[in-house]
XYZ file of C-alpha atoms in Angstrom:
651
model
C 101.979 104.159 107.037
C 99.861 105.335 109.916
C 102.719 107.367 111.241
C 104.423 108.312 108.030
C 102.685 111.585 107.237
C 99.011 112.381 106.734
C 97.003 112.976 103.564
C 93.436 112.712 102.427
C 91.890 110.209 100.061
C 91.706 112.877 97.385
C 95.384 113.628 97.791
C 96.420 110.013 97.468
C 94.211 109.642 94.412
C 96.118 112.507 92.835
C 99.266 110.445 93.216
C 100.947 112.591 95.839
C 103.485 110.733 97.918
C 105.673 113.554 99.098
C 104.356 113.336 102.643
C 106.006 109.932 103.066
C 109.521 111.316 103.354
C 109.750 113.035 106.732
C 112.953 114.123 108.380
C 114.087 112.915 111.745
C 112.899 116.151 113.295
C 109.309 115.321 112.371
C 109.184 112.058 114.302
C 106.914 113.471 116.973
C 104.446 114.657 114.326
C 104.299 111.393 112.440
C 104.121 109.195 115.510
C 100.996 111.011 116.658
C 99.014 110.407 113.459
C 95.972 110.158 113.476
C 95.451 113.402 115.372
C 95.118 113.673 119.103
C 94.560 116.827 121.050
C 96.950 117.300 123.943
C 95.975 114.715 126.503
C 93.053 113.446 124.405
C 94.136 109.799 124.381
C 94.801 109.906 128.074
C 91.399 111.393 128.781
C 89.709 108.630 126.847
C 91.610 105.826 128.496
C 92.107 107.179 131.972
C 95.837 107.773 131.594
C 97.890 110.907 131.870
C 98.794 112.765 128.681
C 102.307 112.911 127.310
C 103.156 109.259 127.911
C 105.000 108.404 124.671
C 108.660 107.542 124.727
C 110.485 110.495 123.201
C 112.147 109.797 119.895
C 110.761 106.251 119.651
C 107.023 106.678 119.153
C 106.054 103.962 121.677
C 102.601 104.463 123.157
C 102.063 104.392 126.903
C 102.344 101.056 128.698
C 103.203 99.845 132.193
C 106.791 99.502 130.996
C 108.980 102.426 132.157
C 109.158 105.168 129.554
C 110.191 108.798 129.209
C 107.581 111.530 128.682
C 107.118 113.347 125.413
C 104.770 116.177 124.467
C 101.669 115.747 122.322
C 101.460 119.232 120.740
C 103.315 118.192 117.607
C 100.804 115.422 117.002
C 97.909 117.840 117.282
C 99.624 120.304 114.946
C 100.305 117.577 112.362
C 96.724 116.396 112.461
C 95.430 119.947 112.045
C 97.587 120.395 108.944
C 96.252 117.100 107.586
C 92.645 118.220 108.098
C 93.382 121.432 106.223
C 95.072 119.512 103.400
C 92.186 117.069 103.201
C 89.645 119.858 102.921
C 91.566 121.587 100.122
C 91.819 118.596 97.779
C 89.523 117.836 94.869
C 87.174 114.829 95.151
C 88.391 111.485 93.921
C 87.437 110.674 90.352
C 85.936 107.366 91.331
C 84.660 106.239 87.938
C 88.003 106.735 86.154
C 89.948 105.159 88.987
C 87.548 102.240 89.264
C 87.787 101.659 85.535
C 91.603 101.769 85.602
C 91.810 99.379 88.561
C 89.296 97.007 86.981
C 91.322 96.995 83.778
C 94.497 96.268 85.744
C 92.771 93.389 87.529
C 91.564 91.989 84.199
C 95.079 92.208 82.774
C 96.393 90.182 85.693
C 93.843 87.497 84.849
C 95.017 87.087 81.255
C 98.212 85.150 81.916
C 99.890 82.589 84.118
C 103.515 82.008 85.046
C 103.855 78.636 83.369
C 107.575 78.151 82.958
C 109.784 77.279 85.913
C 112.317 80.057 85.455
C 114.317 81.640 88.299
C 112.091 83.755 90.519
C 108.846 82.295 89.205
C 107.498 81.358 92.642
C 107.969 84.910 93.875
C 106.307 86.180 90.708
C 103.307 83.899 91.174
C 102.924 85.038 94.758
C 103.281 88.699 93.765
C 100.650 88.338 91.050
C 98.244 86.679 93.467
C 98.814 89.396 96.063
C 98.222 92.131 93.503
C 95.085 90.434 92.242
C 93.768 89.924 95.768
C 94.555 93.460 96.851
C 92.741 94.885 93.848
C 89.726 92.625 94.327
C 89.626 92.541 98.126
C 90.642 96.075 99.011
C 91.281 98.756 96.380
C 88.093 98.373 94.335
C 85.738 97.818 97.302
C 87.315 100.674 99.257
C 86.875 103.162 96.407
C 83.328 102.023 95.767
C 82.329 101.994 99.445
C 83.568 105.266 100.885
C 82.344 105.894 104.418
C 82.263 102.296 105.616
C 84.156 101.423 108.824
C 87.909 101.403 108.982
C 89.009 97.763 108.885
C 91.797 96.955 111.342
C 93.300 93.512 110.725
C 95.288 91.985 113.574
C 97.997 89.639 112.376
C 100.718 87.890 114.255
C 102.689 84.802 114.983
C 101.322 81.815 116.848
C 100.583 82.588 120.493
C 101.286 86.312 120.174
C 97.984 87.137 121.833
C 96.082 88.869 119.021
C 92.870 86.932 119.748
C 93.186 87.882 123.426
C 93.696 91.503 122.372
C 90.569 91.403 120.183
C 88.524 89.919 123.043
C 89.772 92.615 125.387
C 89.007 95.443 122.965
C 85.525 94.065 122.351
C 84.910 93.337 126.024
C 83.823 89.733 125.528
C 85.149 86.436 124.262
C 84.549 86.527 120.501
C 87.736 84.832 119.278
C 89.059 81.487 120.459
C 92.153 81.398 122.649
C 93.926 78.507 124.275
C 97.072 76.466 124.622
C 96.479 74.491 121.426
C 98.075 76.133 118.404
C 96.800 77.480 116.173
C 93.501 78.446 117.752
C 92.100 80.860 115.150
C 91.266 78.775 112.075
C 88.683 81.092 110.545
C 89.047 84.879 110.570
C 86.747 86.646 113.036
C 85.452 90.112 112.126
C 83.822 92.217 114.840
C 81.957 95.404 113.931
C 79.160 97.649 115.142
C 75.669 96.200 114.489
C 74.914 99.012 112.039
C 77.545 97.654 109.648
C 77.223 93.913 110.167
C 74.971 93.527 107.142
C 77.432 95.391 104.933
C 80.291 93.106 105.915
C 78.044 90.091 105.369
C 76.964 91.118 101.857
C 79.338 93.890 100.830
C 82.164 93.803 98.262
C 85.042 93.528 100.741
C 86.892 90.170 100.444
C 84.532 88.834 97.766
C 86.278 85.481 97.501
C 85.551 84.445 101.087
C 82.343 82.923 102.442
C 80.483 84.723 105.249
C 78.723 83.376 108.323
C 77.063 85.305 111.098
C 78.543 84.884 114.580
C 78.964 84.229 117.415
C 81.108 81.337 116.343
C 82.281 78.211 118.149
C 85.965 77.684 118.744
C 88.253 77.073 115.800
C 85.852 76.998 112.858
C 87.568 75.201 110.003
C 87.532 76.509 106.459
C 87.793 79.878 104.715
C 84.635 81.326 106.281
C 84.705 84.915 107.481
C 82.770 85.013 110.766
C 80.912 88.329 111.271
C 80.118 89.248 114.885
C 78.225 92.371 116.025
C 79.297 94.329 119.086
C 77.931 97.581 120.545
C 81.275 98.135 122.267
C 82.955 99.127 118.990
C 82.101 102.515 117.470
C 80.379 102.499 114.044
C 83.580 103.598 112.309
C 85.704 100.636 113.445
C 85.861 96.941 112.549
C 88.399 94.480 113.987
C 89.454 91.336 112.166
C 91.375 88.578 113.935
C 93.249 86.719 111.203
C 94.879 83.261 111.397
C 98.512 83.025 112.484
C 100.882 83.821 109.635
C 103.392 81.224 110.887
C 100.790 78.492 111.331
C 101.644 74.900 110.508
C 98.659 74.974 108.147
C 99.551 76.504 104.797
C 96.060 77.854 104.173
C 96.319 79.888 107.388
C 99.315 81.728 105.957
C 97.414 82.381 102.731
C 94.449 83.751 104.685
C 96.729 85.935 106.782
C 98.430 87.526 103.772
C 95.130 87.937 101.954
C 93.551 89.682 104.930
C 96.600 91.853 105.466
C 96.270 93.165 101.906
C 92.605 94.030 102.573
C 93.284 96.066 105.731
C 92.977 99.813 106.138
C 95.294 99.346 109.085
C 97.369 96.231 109.747
C 98.212 95.750 113.423
C 101.089 93.307 113.837
C 101.129 91.573 117.207
C 104.305 89.825 118.376
C 105.917 88.990 121.687
C 109.059 90.031 123.507
C 110.291 86.459 123.125
C 109.605 86.105 119.384
C 109.870 89.569 117.846
C 113.172 88.658 116.181
C 111.644 85.743 114.236
C 112.201 86.032 110.502
C 108.525 85.473 109.758
C 107.574 88.611 111.687
C 109.872 90.779 109.597
C 108.887 89.163 106.349
C 105.263 90.044 107.029
C 106.129 93.585 108.112
C 108.146 94.118 104.953
C 105.349 92.638 102.863
C 102.857 95.026 104.478
C 105.217 97.949 103.914
C 105.809 97.046 100.258
C 102.072 96.610 99.709
C 101.400 100.129 100.948
C 99.558 99.218 104.142
C 99.259 101.497 107.153
C 100.987 99.640 109.987
C 100.810 99.503 113.741
C 102.785 97.116 115.937
C 102.067 95.665 119.370
C 104.884 94.125 121.401
C 103.184 91.923 123.974
C 104.358 89.966 127.009
C 107.117 92.439 127.754
C 108.791 91.353 131.020
C 109.046 93.759 133.908
C 112.515 95.007 134.677
C 114.207 94.177 131.348
C 111.304 95.600 129.313
C 112.957 98.875 128.347
C 115.911 97.062 126.773
C 113.602 94.812 124.727
C 111.502 97.775 123.613
C 114.572 99.728 122.537
C 115.994 96.815 120.576
C 112.686 96.168 118.833
C 112.480 99.845 117.899
C 115.965 99.692 116.399
C 115.007 96.660 114.329
C 111.873 98.395 113.089
C 113.951 101.345 111.935
C 116.514 99.108 110.243
C 113.753 97.313 108.312
C 112.170 100.527 107.079
C 109.083 100.422 109.306
C 110.344 102.574 112.152
C 107.555 105.099 111.605
C 104.811 102.562 112.449
C 102.677 103.383 115.491
C 103.896 101.189 118.356
C 102.432 99.847 121.593
C 103.589 97.549 124.373
C 101.674 95.141 126.585
C 103.431 93.818 129.698
C 103.568 90.250 130.855
C 100.350 89.911 132.837
C 97.515 87.583 133.750
C 94.813 86.557 131.286
C 91.323 85.897 132.617
C 88.404 84.702 130.514
C 90.542 85.127 127.373
C 91.006 88.829 128.138
C 93.788 91.084 129.332
C 93.456 93.574 132.177
C 91.828 96.721 130.789
C 94.660 99.001 131.857
C 97.162 97.154 129.667
C 95.397 98.020 126.435
C 93.989 101.455 127.235
C 96.385 103.228 124.879
C 95.514 100.889 122.005
C 91.780 101.304 122.610
C 92.081 105.084 122.861
C 94.003 105.253 119.588
C 91.689 102.992 117.583
C 88.460 104.429 118.980
C 89.748 107.962 118.604
C 90.517 107.409 114.932
C 87.217 105.624 114.303
C 85.084 108.319 115.899
C 86.794 111.211 114.110
C 85.679 111.169 110.458
C 88.671 113.228 109.350
C 91.193 111.034 111.125
C 89.483 107.933 109.762
C 89.635 109.361 106.253
C 93.304 110.109 106.749
C 94.115 106.507 107.707
C 91.989 105.037 104.928
C 93.291 107.529 102.391
C 96.888 106.995 103.441
C 96.553 103.230 103.058
C 94.715 103.473 99.748
C 97.292 105.937 98.497
C 100.092 103.670 99.672
C 98.538 100.724 97.869
C 98.145 102.695 94.642
C 101.665 104.078 95.018
C 102.997 100.549 95.434
C 101.529 99.595 92.058
C 104.027 101.952 90.410
C 106.804 99.534 91.257
C 104.988 96.256 91.834
C 103.332 96.095 88.413
C 106.534 96.884 86.434
C 108.413 94.326 88.541
C 105.739 91.772 87.737
C 105.947 92.729 84.058
C 109.673 91.972 84.146
C 108.911 88.466 85.396
C 106.431 88.122 82.537
C 109.125 89.267 80.128
C 111.332 86.438 81.392
C 108.574 84.011 80.386
C 108.150 85.801 77.066
C 111.888 85.532 76.450
C 111.767 81.778 76.975
C 108.811 81.540 74.613
C 110.690 83.627 72.041
C 113.665 81.274 72.268
C 111.414 78.270 71.647
C 109.739 80.080 68.761
C 113.149 80.970 67.351
C 114.070 77.283 67.268
C 110.963 76.677 65.157
C 111.722 79.565 62.841
C 115.337 78.498 62.479
C 114.478 74.866 61.724
C 111.940 75.692 59.024
C 114.054 78.545 57.674
C 116.955 76.132 57.268
C 114.644 73.580 55.684
C 113.413 76.137 53.166
C 116.978 77.119 52.291
C 117.967 73.464 51.858
C 114.945 72.818 49.684
C 115.693 75.903 47.608
C 119.182 74.563 46.974
C 117.893 71.070 46.228
C 115.593 72.454 43.531
C 118.505 74.245 41.869
C 121.383 71.816 41.869
C 119.788 68.958 39.927
C 119.767 66.544 42.853
C 116.031 66.073 42.353
C 116.513 64.867 38.780
C 117.515 61.308 39.511
C 115.885 57.934 39.367
C 112.343 58.007 38.010
C 112.447 61.680 37.017
C 115.666 61.225 35.017
C 114.339 58.115 33.327
C 111.093 59.818 32.309
C 112.971 62.856 30.993
C 115.365 60.819 28.896
C 112.440 58.822 27.572
C 110.607 62.026 26.657
C 113.597 63.823 25.127
C 115.118 60.839 23.314
C 112.056 59.392 21.559
C 110.939 62.388 19.554
C 108.136 63.522 21.829
C 110.115 66.649 22.647
C 110.362 67.602 18.966
C 106.761 66.700 18.328
C 105.845 69.189 21.015
C 107.001 71.798 18.459
C 104.681 72.069 15.511
C 106.419 73.114 12.272
C 103.918 74.959 10.107
C 103.606 73.592 6.580
C 100.865 75.543 5.004
C 97.733 76.500 6.887
C 97.169 74.049 9.734
C 93.605 74.271 11.033
C 93.045 75.634 14.497
C 90.880 72.644 15.390
C 93.602 70.194 14.397
C 96.276 72.044 16.296
C 94.083 72.280 19.392
C 93.306 68.593 19.211
C 96.981 67.803 18.999
C 97.777 69.890 22.030
C 95.143 68.238 24.152
C 96.215 64.736 23.286
C 99.281 64.807 25.484
C 101.500 61.774 24.808
C 101.789 59.244 27.623
C 105.455 60.167 28.021
C 104.468 63.775 28.767
C 102.004 62.630 31.385
C 104.576 60.256 32.910
C 107.214 62.983 33.080
C 104.779 65.403 34.659
C 103.719 62.819 37.258
C 107.331 61.899 38.026
C 108.271 65.541 38.508
C 105.315 66.091 40.797
C 106.039 62.946 42.816
C 109.737 63.750 43.186
C 109.073 67.294 44.289
C 106.404 66.163 46.749
C 108.730 63.587 48.294
C 111.495 66.171 48.640
C 109.189 68.672 50.365
C 107.731 66.047 52.707
C 111.101 64.662 53.745
C 112.442 68.170 54.361
C 109.394 69.035 56.486
C 109.843 65.833 58.495
C 113.464 66.718 59.163
C 112.511 70.243 60.248
C 109.942 68.896 62.714
C 112.540 66.526 64.144
C 114.983 69.416 64.530
C 112.418 71.501 66.406
C 111.582 68.628 68.720
C 115.248 67.999 69.465
C 115.814 71.704 70.107
C 112.860 71.950 72.462
C 113.960 68.882 74.384
C 117.334 70.480 74.912
C 115.852 73.800 76.051
C 115.131 74.371 79.763
C 111.544 75.417 79.010
C 110.910 72.946 76.227
C 110.273 69.986 78.476
C 107.239 71.657 80.018
C 105.741 72.388 76.604
C 106.357 68.852 75.364
C 104.776 67.304 78.432
C 101.331 67.498 76.810
C 99.990 66.916 73.308
C 102.974 68.762 71.850
C 105.003 65.572 72.227
C 103.494 64.389 68.913
C 105.003 67.289 66.969
C 108.169 65.415 66.009
C 106.740 64.479 62.599
C 105.024 66.372 59.810
C 101.315 66.951 60.205
C 99.029 64.250 58.746
C 97.424 66.685 56.301
C 100.737 67.938 54.911
C 100.856 65.276 52.167
C 97.514 66.436 50.773
C 98.534 70.096 50.927
C 101.851 69.375 49.230
C 100.151 67.513 46.365
C 97.800 70.429 45.825
C 100.637 72.972 45.985
C 102.890 71.158 43.501
C 100.026 70.577 41.054
C 99.106 74.249 41.291
C 102.718 75.207 40.627
C 102.876 73.048 37.519
C 99.680 74.688 36.264
C 101.204 78.085 37.001
C 104.320 77.307 34.954
C 102.175 76.133 32.069
C 100.190 79.363 32.230
C 103.450 81.339 32.133
C 104.454 79.520 28.956
C 101.071 80.202 27.398
C 100.737 83.871 28.323
C 104.299 85.186 28.576
C 106.340 82.826 26.428
C 106.304 84.981 23.293
C 108.448 83.214 20.735
C 111.212 84.997 18.879
C 110.100 86.610 15.647
C 112.597 84.577 13.684
C 110.846 81.322 14.546
C 107.342 82.465 15.395
C 106.120 82.187 11.780
C 107.381 78.646 11.400
C 106.953 77.033 14.808
C 104.090 76.651 17.238
C 104.442 74.709 20.474
C 102.602 72.648 23.070
C 102.498 74.715 26.276
C 102.208 71.681 28.568
C 105.224 69.964 27.085
C 107.336 73.099 27.107
C 106.309 73.855 30.695
C 107.856 70.520 31.622
C 111.014 71.510 29.772
C 111.106 74.764 31.713
C 110.630 72.866 35.002
C 113.480 70.524 34.120
C 115.715 73.505 33.501
C 114.641 75.256 36.704
C 115.296 72.136 38.757
C 118.929 72.194 37.650
C 119.070 69.659 34.851
C 122.620 69.638 33.549
C 124.222 70.656 36.835
C 124.555 67.156 38.274
C 126.907 64.397 37.203
C 124.051 62.067 36.309
C 122.483 64.598 34.009
C 125.765 65.300 32.258
C 126.315 61.625 31.645
C 122.878 61.481 30.033
C 124.276 63.396 27.077
C 121.396 65.830 26.797
C 122.321 68.245 29.564
C 121.975 71.404 27.520
C 118.749 70.514 25.735
C 116.287 72.425 27.995
C 118.318 75.606 28.093
C 119.181 75.656 24.376
C 115.694 74.834 23.274
C 113.958 77.357 25.522
C 116.468 80.089 24.738
C 116.055 79.483 21.020
C 112.265 79.687 21.298
C 111.788 82.568 23.736
C 115.046 84.453 23.895
C 117.261 84.897 26.942
C 115.388 87.860 28.435
C 111.929 86.315 28.228
C 113.268 83.017 29.533
C 114.890 84.719 32.539
C 111.632 86.468 33.379
C 109.584 83.281 33.228
C 112.191 81.359 35.189
C 112.338 83.967 37.962
C 108.567 84.045 38.289
C 108.260 80.256 38.279
C 110.966 79.832 40.911
C 109.552 82.599 43.124
C 106.118 80.996 42.919
C 107.500 77.592 43.913
C 109.410 79.063 46.830
C 106.343 80.979 47.976
C 104.165 77.883 47.930
C 106.727 75.838 49.861
C 107.190 78.695 52.312
C 103.450 78.764 53.000
C 103.466 75.010 53.551
C 106.282 75.340 56.083
C 104.564 78.293 57.760
C 101.479 76.149 58.230
C 103.631 73.419 59.728
C 105.304 75.899 62.073
C 101.907 77.147 63.255
C 101.467 73.839 65.100
C 104.379 74.706 67.354
C 103.017 78.187 68.023
C 99.714 76.593 68.963
C 101.575 74.308 71.346
C 103.131 77.357 73.016
C 99.693 78.946 73.286
C 98.203 75.738 74.671
C 100.946 75.606 77.292
C 99.779 79.045 78.469
C 103.121 80.817 78.056
C 102.444 84.577 77.816
C 103.411 86.339 74.618
C 105.004 89.736 74.115
C 101.689 91.606 74.312
C 101.169 90.772 78.000
C 103.929 92.929 79.569
C 103.009 95.763 77.208
C 99.422 95.602 78.468
C 100.617 95.615 82.078
C 102.741 98.711 81.497
C 99.828 100.366 79.725
C 97.454 99.509 82.579
C 99.904 101.045 85.062
C 100.089 104.209 82.986
C 96.291 104.376 82.732
C 96.072 104.078 86.522
C 98.423 107.014 86.978
C 96.371 109.085 84.541
C 93.173 108.202 86.434
C 94.741 109.293 89.721
């Protein structure tokens, strides 16, 4: 705040904020910031020194007031100059890098989901982004440019008239039609007009050179040169913040965030309006230096109005703002009588012409802005976390649906429910016609290797039919389970508060399995069957007692192992078939219990792994839908916290 304690740019960059907490006994010191020698303001404006209202900080005006000394103000300013001179220079490169990184982090996400508080979060993010782009970065990179004073106020408060009076000519439109200021008007010394036209301040706004006709429409910043203003001062007349046009409010808040000093202008009739206090609180929370002008104060009852307004300022936490009053008076040629604004002119010109005082105001505002990031960024990160939490809940529905599907499929491949219909018929055909026994080759003498190999490769048609039936049955089971999982996810998302927004786009087609799943399932099941056959060939070492007499066909026995793994003999149908124990007895007799358990565990783990990968690929579609919807993930708030920490380190 202008009146909340003084410190240099270097001090604020170091993160010091102790000077913001003054005691009541320091009111005279803080209200006089920037510094004024005893009677200095009066000498500049033609008024007598010592004209502030004691204990309230109101600057001199034609409204009756009590005298107060100015020595404390001079003492406070002298201490500030000493403090400013003793601080180390600002590490601009580190700070610029940290602020740029913070700005980039704010650009990486959007508040997509309509959760409680999302509108406030969107507005806060936009304000932070604008303040970084429009003020903090340009101000650090352009030290020494004029102090920018932005005048904001409610409709008809008289800020344009005040600007015209300070400049000494009609540069901003005034009139009975409201609102009159459609485009912001910036008035500066001719030496700095080119910088404001082409410089980095407010980069998102267009620039035109003035003078400008009345009520220019659009978001053009009109730059007007005036020799009346000192080189260190620029005045910006912003649109009314309570305008009926929404874009005027957006301009007003944007310009407020870009001000070195925000001068709020309101009237004795409208100072209690909620909009006035909302903007003052916004400026305070954003770290701005603040001054207030209470205009159109009636004669006679003026002291009572001034006192009440001062009480309200204190109650709202902005009681230390520098304050001025302008009485109810005539307006000629869009200007006030000079004597009514002498104190305001003396204060602004005095600050602008004193490099140290100007640095104090700029440094105090910049420090306040950077200080505000300590709370504003974490608060914004909490709003992001609310979005992340909603995303996590949607993702959990996906994980739960496919996790349940995998568990159901695991059970279905154990309990024999798969071995029905075509698979059961092909198995009984294979086991009951002698093909199963022919898969075992009893050695009678020396059987040639060529003959045995030929026999193995001429797989009987029943073996091929059984293998195809097993593959088809397993594929159908996997596909139907995946379809059910997709339906469960879709139903869950539709019932979730945030799910409707995600399903509003292409994600609405996610209620079925992906078109390419059938092809992937066929490949996975075929690969699993080949894997089981390889297990039989490489790890199925037969028992010594039968190894000398029996050789076997690995393909046929792999099918026997699959039948056993899929739970043959555990269902009623299989038991009624009369051959329920054949796979287990045969395999145990050939390989032994330990070897059989090892092969079975590996085969089942491989099948589960392949199905799990298929379901993971299906679930990816839903994650992509969340990404496409723009919902931030858990990395975003972490990056915001990290950017805030990096900023503190840079300071």
